C-alpha positions as a printed NumPy array, in Angstrom:
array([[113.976,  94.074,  94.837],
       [113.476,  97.112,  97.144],
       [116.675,  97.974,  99.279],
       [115.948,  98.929, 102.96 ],
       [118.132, 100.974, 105.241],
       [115.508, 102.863, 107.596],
       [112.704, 101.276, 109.045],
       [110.296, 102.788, 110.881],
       [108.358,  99.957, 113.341],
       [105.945, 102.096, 114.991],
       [103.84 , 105.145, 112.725],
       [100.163, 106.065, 112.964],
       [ 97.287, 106.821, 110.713],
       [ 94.886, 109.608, 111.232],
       [ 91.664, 108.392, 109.828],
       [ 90.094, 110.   , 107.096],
       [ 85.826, 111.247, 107.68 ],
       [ 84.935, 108.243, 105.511],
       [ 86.775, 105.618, 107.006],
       [ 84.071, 103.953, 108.407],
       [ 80.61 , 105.391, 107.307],
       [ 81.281, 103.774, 103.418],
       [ 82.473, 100.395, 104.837],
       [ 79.3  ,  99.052, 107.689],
       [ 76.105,  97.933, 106.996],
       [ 73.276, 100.56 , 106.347],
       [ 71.814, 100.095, 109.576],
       [ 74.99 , 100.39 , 111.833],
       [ 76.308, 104.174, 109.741],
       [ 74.105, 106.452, 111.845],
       [ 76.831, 105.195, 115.029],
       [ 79.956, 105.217, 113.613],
       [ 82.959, 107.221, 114.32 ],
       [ 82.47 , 110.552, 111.945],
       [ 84.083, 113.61 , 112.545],
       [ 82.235, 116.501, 114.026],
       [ 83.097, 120.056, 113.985],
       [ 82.965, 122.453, 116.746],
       [ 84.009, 125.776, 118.282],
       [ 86.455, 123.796, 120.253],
       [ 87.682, 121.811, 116.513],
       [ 87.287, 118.72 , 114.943],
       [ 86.366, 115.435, 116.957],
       [ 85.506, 112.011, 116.441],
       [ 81.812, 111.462, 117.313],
       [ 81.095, 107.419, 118.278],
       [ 77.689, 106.278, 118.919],
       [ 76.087, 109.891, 119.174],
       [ 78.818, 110.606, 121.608],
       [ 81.749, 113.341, 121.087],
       [ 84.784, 112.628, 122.264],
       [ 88.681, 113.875, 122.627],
       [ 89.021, 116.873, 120.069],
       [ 92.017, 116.461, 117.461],
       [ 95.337, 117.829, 119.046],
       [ 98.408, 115.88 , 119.587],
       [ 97.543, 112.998, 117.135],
       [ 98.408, 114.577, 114.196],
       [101.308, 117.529, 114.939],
       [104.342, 116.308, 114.689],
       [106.694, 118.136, 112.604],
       [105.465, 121.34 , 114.22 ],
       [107.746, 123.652, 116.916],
       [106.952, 121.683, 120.62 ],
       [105.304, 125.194, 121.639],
       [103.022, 125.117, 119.138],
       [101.294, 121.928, 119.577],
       [ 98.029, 122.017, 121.097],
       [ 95.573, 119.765, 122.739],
       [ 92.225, 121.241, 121.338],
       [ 91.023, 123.733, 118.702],
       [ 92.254, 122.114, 115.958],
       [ 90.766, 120.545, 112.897],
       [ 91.398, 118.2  , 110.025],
       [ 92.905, 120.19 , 108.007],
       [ 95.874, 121.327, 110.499],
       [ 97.096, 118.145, 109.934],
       [ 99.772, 117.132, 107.543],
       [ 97.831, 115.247, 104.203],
       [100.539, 112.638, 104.961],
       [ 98.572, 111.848, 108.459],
       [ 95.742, 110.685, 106.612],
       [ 96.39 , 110.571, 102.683],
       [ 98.642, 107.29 , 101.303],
       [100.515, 109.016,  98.441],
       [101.398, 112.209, 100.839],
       [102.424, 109.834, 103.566],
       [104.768, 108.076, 100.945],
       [106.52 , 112.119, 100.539],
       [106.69 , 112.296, 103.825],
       [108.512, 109.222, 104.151],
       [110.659, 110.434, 101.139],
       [111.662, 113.776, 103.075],
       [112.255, 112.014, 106.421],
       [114.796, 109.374, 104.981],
       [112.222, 106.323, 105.965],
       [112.022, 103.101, 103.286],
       [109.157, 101.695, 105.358],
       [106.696, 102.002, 108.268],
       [104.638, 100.25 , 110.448],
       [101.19 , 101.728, 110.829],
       [ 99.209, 101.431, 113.846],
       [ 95.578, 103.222, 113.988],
       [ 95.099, 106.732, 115.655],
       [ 91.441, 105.863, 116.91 ],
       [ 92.439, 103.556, 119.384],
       [ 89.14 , 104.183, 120.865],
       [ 87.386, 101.678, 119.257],
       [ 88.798,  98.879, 121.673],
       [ 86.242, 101.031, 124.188],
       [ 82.96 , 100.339, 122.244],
       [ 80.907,  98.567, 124.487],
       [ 78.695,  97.564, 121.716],
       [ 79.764,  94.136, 120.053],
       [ 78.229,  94.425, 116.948],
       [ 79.489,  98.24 , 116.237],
       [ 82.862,  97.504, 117.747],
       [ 83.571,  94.905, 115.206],
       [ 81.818,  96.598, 112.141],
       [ 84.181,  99.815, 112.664],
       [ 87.346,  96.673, 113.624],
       [ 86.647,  95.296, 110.106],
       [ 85.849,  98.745, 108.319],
       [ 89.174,  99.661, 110.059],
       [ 91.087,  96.488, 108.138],
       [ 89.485,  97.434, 105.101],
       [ 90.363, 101.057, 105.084],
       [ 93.92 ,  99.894, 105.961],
       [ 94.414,  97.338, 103.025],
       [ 93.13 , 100.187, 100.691],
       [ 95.921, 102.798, 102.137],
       [ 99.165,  99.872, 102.064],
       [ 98.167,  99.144,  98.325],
       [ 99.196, 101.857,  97.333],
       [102.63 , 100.972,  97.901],
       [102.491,  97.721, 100.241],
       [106.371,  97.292, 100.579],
       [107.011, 100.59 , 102.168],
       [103.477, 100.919, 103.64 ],
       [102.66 ,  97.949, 106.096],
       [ 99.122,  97.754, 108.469],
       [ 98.425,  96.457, 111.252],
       [ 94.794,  95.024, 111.747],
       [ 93.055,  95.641, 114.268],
       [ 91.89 ,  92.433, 116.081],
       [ 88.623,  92.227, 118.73 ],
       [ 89.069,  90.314, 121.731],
       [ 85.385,  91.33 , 123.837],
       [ 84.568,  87.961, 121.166],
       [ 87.337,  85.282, 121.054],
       [ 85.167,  83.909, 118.191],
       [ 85.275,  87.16 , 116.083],
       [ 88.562,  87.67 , 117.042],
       [ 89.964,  84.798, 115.351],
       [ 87.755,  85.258, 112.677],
       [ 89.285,  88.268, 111.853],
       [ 92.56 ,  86.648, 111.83 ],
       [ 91.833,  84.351, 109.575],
       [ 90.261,  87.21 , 107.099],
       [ 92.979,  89.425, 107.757],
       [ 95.675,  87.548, 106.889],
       [ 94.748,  86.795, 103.023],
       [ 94.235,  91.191, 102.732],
       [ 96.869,  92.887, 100.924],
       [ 99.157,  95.082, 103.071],
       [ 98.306,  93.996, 106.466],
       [101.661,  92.77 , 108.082],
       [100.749,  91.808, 111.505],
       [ 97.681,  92.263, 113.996],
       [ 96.752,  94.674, 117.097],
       [ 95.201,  93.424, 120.729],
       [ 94.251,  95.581, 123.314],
       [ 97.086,  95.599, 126.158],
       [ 94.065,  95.6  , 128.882],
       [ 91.615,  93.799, 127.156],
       [ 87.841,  94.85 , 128.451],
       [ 86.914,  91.537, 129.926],
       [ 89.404,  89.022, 130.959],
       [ 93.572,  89.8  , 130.499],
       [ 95.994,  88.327, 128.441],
       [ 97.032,  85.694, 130.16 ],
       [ 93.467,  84.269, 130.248],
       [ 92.792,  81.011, 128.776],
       [ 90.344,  81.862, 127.157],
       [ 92.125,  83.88 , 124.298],
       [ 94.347,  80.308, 123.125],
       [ 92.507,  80.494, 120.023],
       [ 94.133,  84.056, 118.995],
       [ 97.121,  82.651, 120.041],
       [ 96.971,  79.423, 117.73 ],
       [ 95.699,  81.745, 114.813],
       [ 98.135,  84.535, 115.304],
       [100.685,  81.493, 115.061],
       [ 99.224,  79.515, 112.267],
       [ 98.899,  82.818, 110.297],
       [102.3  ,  83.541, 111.355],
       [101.312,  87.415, 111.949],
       [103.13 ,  88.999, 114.996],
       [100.819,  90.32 , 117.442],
       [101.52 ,  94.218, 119.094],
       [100.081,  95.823, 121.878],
       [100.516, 100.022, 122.319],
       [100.642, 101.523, 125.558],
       [ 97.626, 101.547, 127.112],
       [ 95.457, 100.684, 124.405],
       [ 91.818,  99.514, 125.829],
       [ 92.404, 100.688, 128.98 ],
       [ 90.026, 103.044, 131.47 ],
       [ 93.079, 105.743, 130.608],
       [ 91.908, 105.74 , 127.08 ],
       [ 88.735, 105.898, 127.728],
       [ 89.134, 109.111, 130.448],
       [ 91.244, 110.388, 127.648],
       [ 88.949, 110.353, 124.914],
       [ 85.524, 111.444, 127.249],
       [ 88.14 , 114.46 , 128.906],
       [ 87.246, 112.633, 132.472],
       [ 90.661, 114.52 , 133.425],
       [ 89.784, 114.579, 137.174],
       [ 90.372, 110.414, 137.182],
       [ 94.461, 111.623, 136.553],
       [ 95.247, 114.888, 137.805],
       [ 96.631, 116.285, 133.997],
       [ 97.604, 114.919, 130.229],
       [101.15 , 114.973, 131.357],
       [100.584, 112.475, 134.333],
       [ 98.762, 110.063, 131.71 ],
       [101.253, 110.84 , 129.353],
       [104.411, 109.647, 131.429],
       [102.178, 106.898, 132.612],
       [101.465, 105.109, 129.281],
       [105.234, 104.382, 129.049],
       [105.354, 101.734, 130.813],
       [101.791, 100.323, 130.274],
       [103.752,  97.21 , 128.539],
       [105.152,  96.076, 131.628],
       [101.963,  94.642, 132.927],
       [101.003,  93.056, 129.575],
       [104.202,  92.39 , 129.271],
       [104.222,  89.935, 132.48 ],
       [101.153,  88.322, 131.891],
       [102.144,  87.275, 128.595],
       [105.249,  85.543, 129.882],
       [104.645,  84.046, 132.98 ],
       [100.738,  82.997, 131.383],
       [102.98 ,  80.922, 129.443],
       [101.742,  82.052, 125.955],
       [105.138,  81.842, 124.47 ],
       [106.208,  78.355, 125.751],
       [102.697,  77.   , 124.508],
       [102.885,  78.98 , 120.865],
       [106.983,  79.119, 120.18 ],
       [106.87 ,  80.883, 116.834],
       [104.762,  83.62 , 118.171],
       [106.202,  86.689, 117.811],
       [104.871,  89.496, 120.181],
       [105.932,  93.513, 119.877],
       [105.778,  96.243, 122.44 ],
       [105.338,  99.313, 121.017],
       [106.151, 102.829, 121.836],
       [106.926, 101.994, 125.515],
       [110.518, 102.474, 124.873],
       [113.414, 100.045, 126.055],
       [115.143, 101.746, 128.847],
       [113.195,  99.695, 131.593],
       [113.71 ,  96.126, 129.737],
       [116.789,  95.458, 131.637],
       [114.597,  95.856, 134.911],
       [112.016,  94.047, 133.818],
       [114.379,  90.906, 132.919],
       [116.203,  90.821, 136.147],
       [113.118,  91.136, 138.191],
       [111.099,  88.884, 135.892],
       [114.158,  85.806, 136.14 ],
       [114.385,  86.892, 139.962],
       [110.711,  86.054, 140.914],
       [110.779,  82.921, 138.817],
       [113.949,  81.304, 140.318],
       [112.194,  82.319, 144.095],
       [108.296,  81.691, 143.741],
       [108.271,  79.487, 140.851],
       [108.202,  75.912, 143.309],
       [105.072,  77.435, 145.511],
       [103.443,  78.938, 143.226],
       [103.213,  75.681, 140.783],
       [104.486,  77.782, 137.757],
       [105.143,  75.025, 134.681],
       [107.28 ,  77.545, 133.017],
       [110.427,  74.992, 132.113],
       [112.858,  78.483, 130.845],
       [113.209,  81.669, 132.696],
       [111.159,  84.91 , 131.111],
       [114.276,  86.134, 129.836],
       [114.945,  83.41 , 127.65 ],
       [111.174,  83.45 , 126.17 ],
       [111.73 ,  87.435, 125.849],
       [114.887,  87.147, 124.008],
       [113.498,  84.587, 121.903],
       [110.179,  85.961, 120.874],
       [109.563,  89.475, 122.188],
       [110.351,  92.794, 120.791],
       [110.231,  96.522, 121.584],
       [110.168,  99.453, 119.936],
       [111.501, 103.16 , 120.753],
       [111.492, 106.724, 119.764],
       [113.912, 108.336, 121.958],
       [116.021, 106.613, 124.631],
       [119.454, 107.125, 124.713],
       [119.54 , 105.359, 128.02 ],
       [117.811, 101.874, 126.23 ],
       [120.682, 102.31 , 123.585],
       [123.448, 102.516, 126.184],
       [121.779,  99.457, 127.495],
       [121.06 ,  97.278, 124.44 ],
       [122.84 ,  94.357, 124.562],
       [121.183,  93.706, 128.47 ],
       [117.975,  93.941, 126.254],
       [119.133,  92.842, 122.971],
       [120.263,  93.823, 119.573],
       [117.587,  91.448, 117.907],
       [114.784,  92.732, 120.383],
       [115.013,  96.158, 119.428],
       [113.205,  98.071, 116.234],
       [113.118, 102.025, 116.391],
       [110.328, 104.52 , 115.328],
       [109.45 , 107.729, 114.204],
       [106.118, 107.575, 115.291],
       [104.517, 109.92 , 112.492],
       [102.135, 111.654, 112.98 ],
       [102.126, 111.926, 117.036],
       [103.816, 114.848, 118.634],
       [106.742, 112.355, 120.088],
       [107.602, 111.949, 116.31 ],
       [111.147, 112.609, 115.293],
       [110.165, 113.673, 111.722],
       [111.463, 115.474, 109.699],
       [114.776, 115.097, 111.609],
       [114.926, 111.576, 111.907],
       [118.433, 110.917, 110.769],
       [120.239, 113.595, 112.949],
       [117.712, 111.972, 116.135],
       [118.998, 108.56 , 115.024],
       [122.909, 109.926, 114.565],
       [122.453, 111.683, 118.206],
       [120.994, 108.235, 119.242],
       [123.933, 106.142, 118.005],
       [126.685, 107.924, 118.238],
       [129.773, 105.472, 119.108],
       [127.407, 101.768, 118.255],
       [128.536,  99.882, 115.729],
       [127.019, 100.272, 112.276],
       [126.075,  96.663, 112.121],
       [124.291,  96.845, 115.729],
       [122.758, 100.26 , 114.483],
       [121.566,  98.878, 111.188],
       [120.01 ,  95.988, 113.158],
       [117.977,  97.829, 115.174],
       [117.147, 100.839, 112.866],
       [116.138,  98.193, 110.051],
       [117.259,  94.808, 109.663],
       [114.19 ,  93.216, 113.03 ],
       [111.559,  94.941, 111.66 ],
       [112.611,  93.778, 107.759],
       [112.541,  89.879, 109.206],
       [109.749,  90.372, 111.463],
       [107.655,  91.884, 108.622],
       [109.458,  89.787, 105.523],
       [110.903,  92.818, 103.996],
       [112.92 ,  91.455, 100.953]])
């Protein structure tokens, strides 16, 4: 049996050219995401239309002043971005037993096309299950799970969950047509449940940031850094609707995760969360019988990369709510210094608190032997 001492609950995969051209139907590979080269570097093309050139996805590991937003291709990025076994070095080099991999082409949530948006969702999955076999107890996906069809959505589930490697599921946080609270997505709540796969949402995943982000629509924000120190707390909002929607009183095994938002604002968002329920529960007809703290504490976690602050503040979130990350490839990444981050991090926590959070909630979330 593997032994597990690092964790990482939050990496990324930079998706190789043929991710999703070898894996749709003949008639749908003319509109899939391929990668285009130009004077200005690599960038996905989707549906004829060319989008945010490669640049921060995929740098991490290099000096902060020499990361760069555009001009870059391919093959500036580390083989371990995109290539299993290389990813599995990397991992080796960085001190990491396992990670959590989340998509880099988070764009897909933006298709407006059903039909294409699910082929590339389920050419997505597939690609994934291929890149965890190669070594599924250290390499574990997340699917990627459409919600602009509740129908497809749970039918992907369902298919999903039997696919070697795949660990858990991804929603958008701002879903396209209706948010999370609405009841119209109960079914992917009841099959996220049955399936017993934890369900994750990432920043601002399917929101019109994204989208501004991957056309360049830069005027909508003022600069990258503005969006940048936005998307922290994107979570927040989901975060709310998810718990006072009463998802997690109606489905009490469901486990939810909030990723790469950090944990430094949790505290906040507990007190103020308990605060409006004790005052505007009675006129506002809420049926929620516990406080949001209590559901958070029972079924939510959150990840983070750096935040010294969160750690200070960990038992007012939690020592079983907390998993950290590396986030590999992405330019917040702590790689290939992760232990001195983590001993920087923890200085003066007790090991066992520090080995909870740094491994032992993501090994029982994911059913790490």
């Amino acid at each position: 049996m593997r032994h597990y001492d690092i964790v990482s609950a939050d990496d990324h995969i930079q998706e190789p050219p043929d991710t999703f051209v070898t894996r749709v139907p003949a008639k749908l590979r003319d509109r899939v995401p391929r990668i285009e080269r130009g004077d200005d570097g690599d960038a996905w093309v989707i549906d004829g239309k060319r989008g945010m050139t490669f640049g921060v996805s995929f740098e991490g590991g290099k000096k902060f002043e020499d990361y760069k937003f555009k001009g870059l291709t391919l093959d500036d990025a580390r083989p371990g971005a995109w290539n299993p076994v290389e990813r599995l070095k990397d991992m080796d080099l960085d001190g990491v037993d396992a990670e959590v991999l989340y998509p880099n082409l988070l764009a897909i949530y933006m298709i407006e096309d059903l039909e294409l948006q699910y082929a590339c969702q389920r050419a997505y999955n597939d690609f994934l299950s291929d890149f965890c076999g190669t070594d599924p107890a250290r390499l574990l996906g997340l699917a990627m799970i459409p919600t602009d069809s509740v129908e497809l959505g749970v039918q992907e589930i369902k298919r999903v969950a039997k696919k070697e490697g795949i660990r858990g599921f991804l929603l958008p946080t701002f879903p396209r047509g209706e948010p999370l609270n609405s009841a119209s997505f109960e079914p992917i709540w009841a099959a996220a449940q049955a399936g017993e796969l934890p369900v994750h949402i990432h920043l601002r995943t399917g929101s019109r940031q994204t989208d501004a982000l991957f056309n360049q629509e830069k005027k909508l924000f003022g600069n990258e850094l503005a969006v940048l120190n936005l998307g922290a707390l994107a979570n927040y909002e989901a975060l709310s609707r998810i718990i006072f929607g009463g998802i997690l009183e109606r489905y009490p095994k469901l486990k939810f995760v909030s990723t790469e938002g950090n944990i430094g604002w949790v505290p906040y968002f507990l007190e103020r969360a308990d605060r409006v329920y004790k005052r505007h529960r009675h006129w506002s007809k809420s049926d929620l019988p516990l406080p949001p703290s209590e559901y958070f504490h029972r079924q939510v976690l959150c990840t983070f990369v750096e935040d010294k602050v969160g750690v200070q503040v960990r038992h007012l979130v939690g020592i079983d709510n907390i998993m950290w990350s590396a986030d590999y490839p992405h330019t917040d990444t702590t790689f290939p210094h992760s232990h001195q981050y983590l001993d920087e991090h923890f200085q003066g926590v007790p090991a066992q608190e520090r080995y909870q959070i740094v491994c032992g909630n993501a090994a029982r979330l994911y059913g790490l032997g």
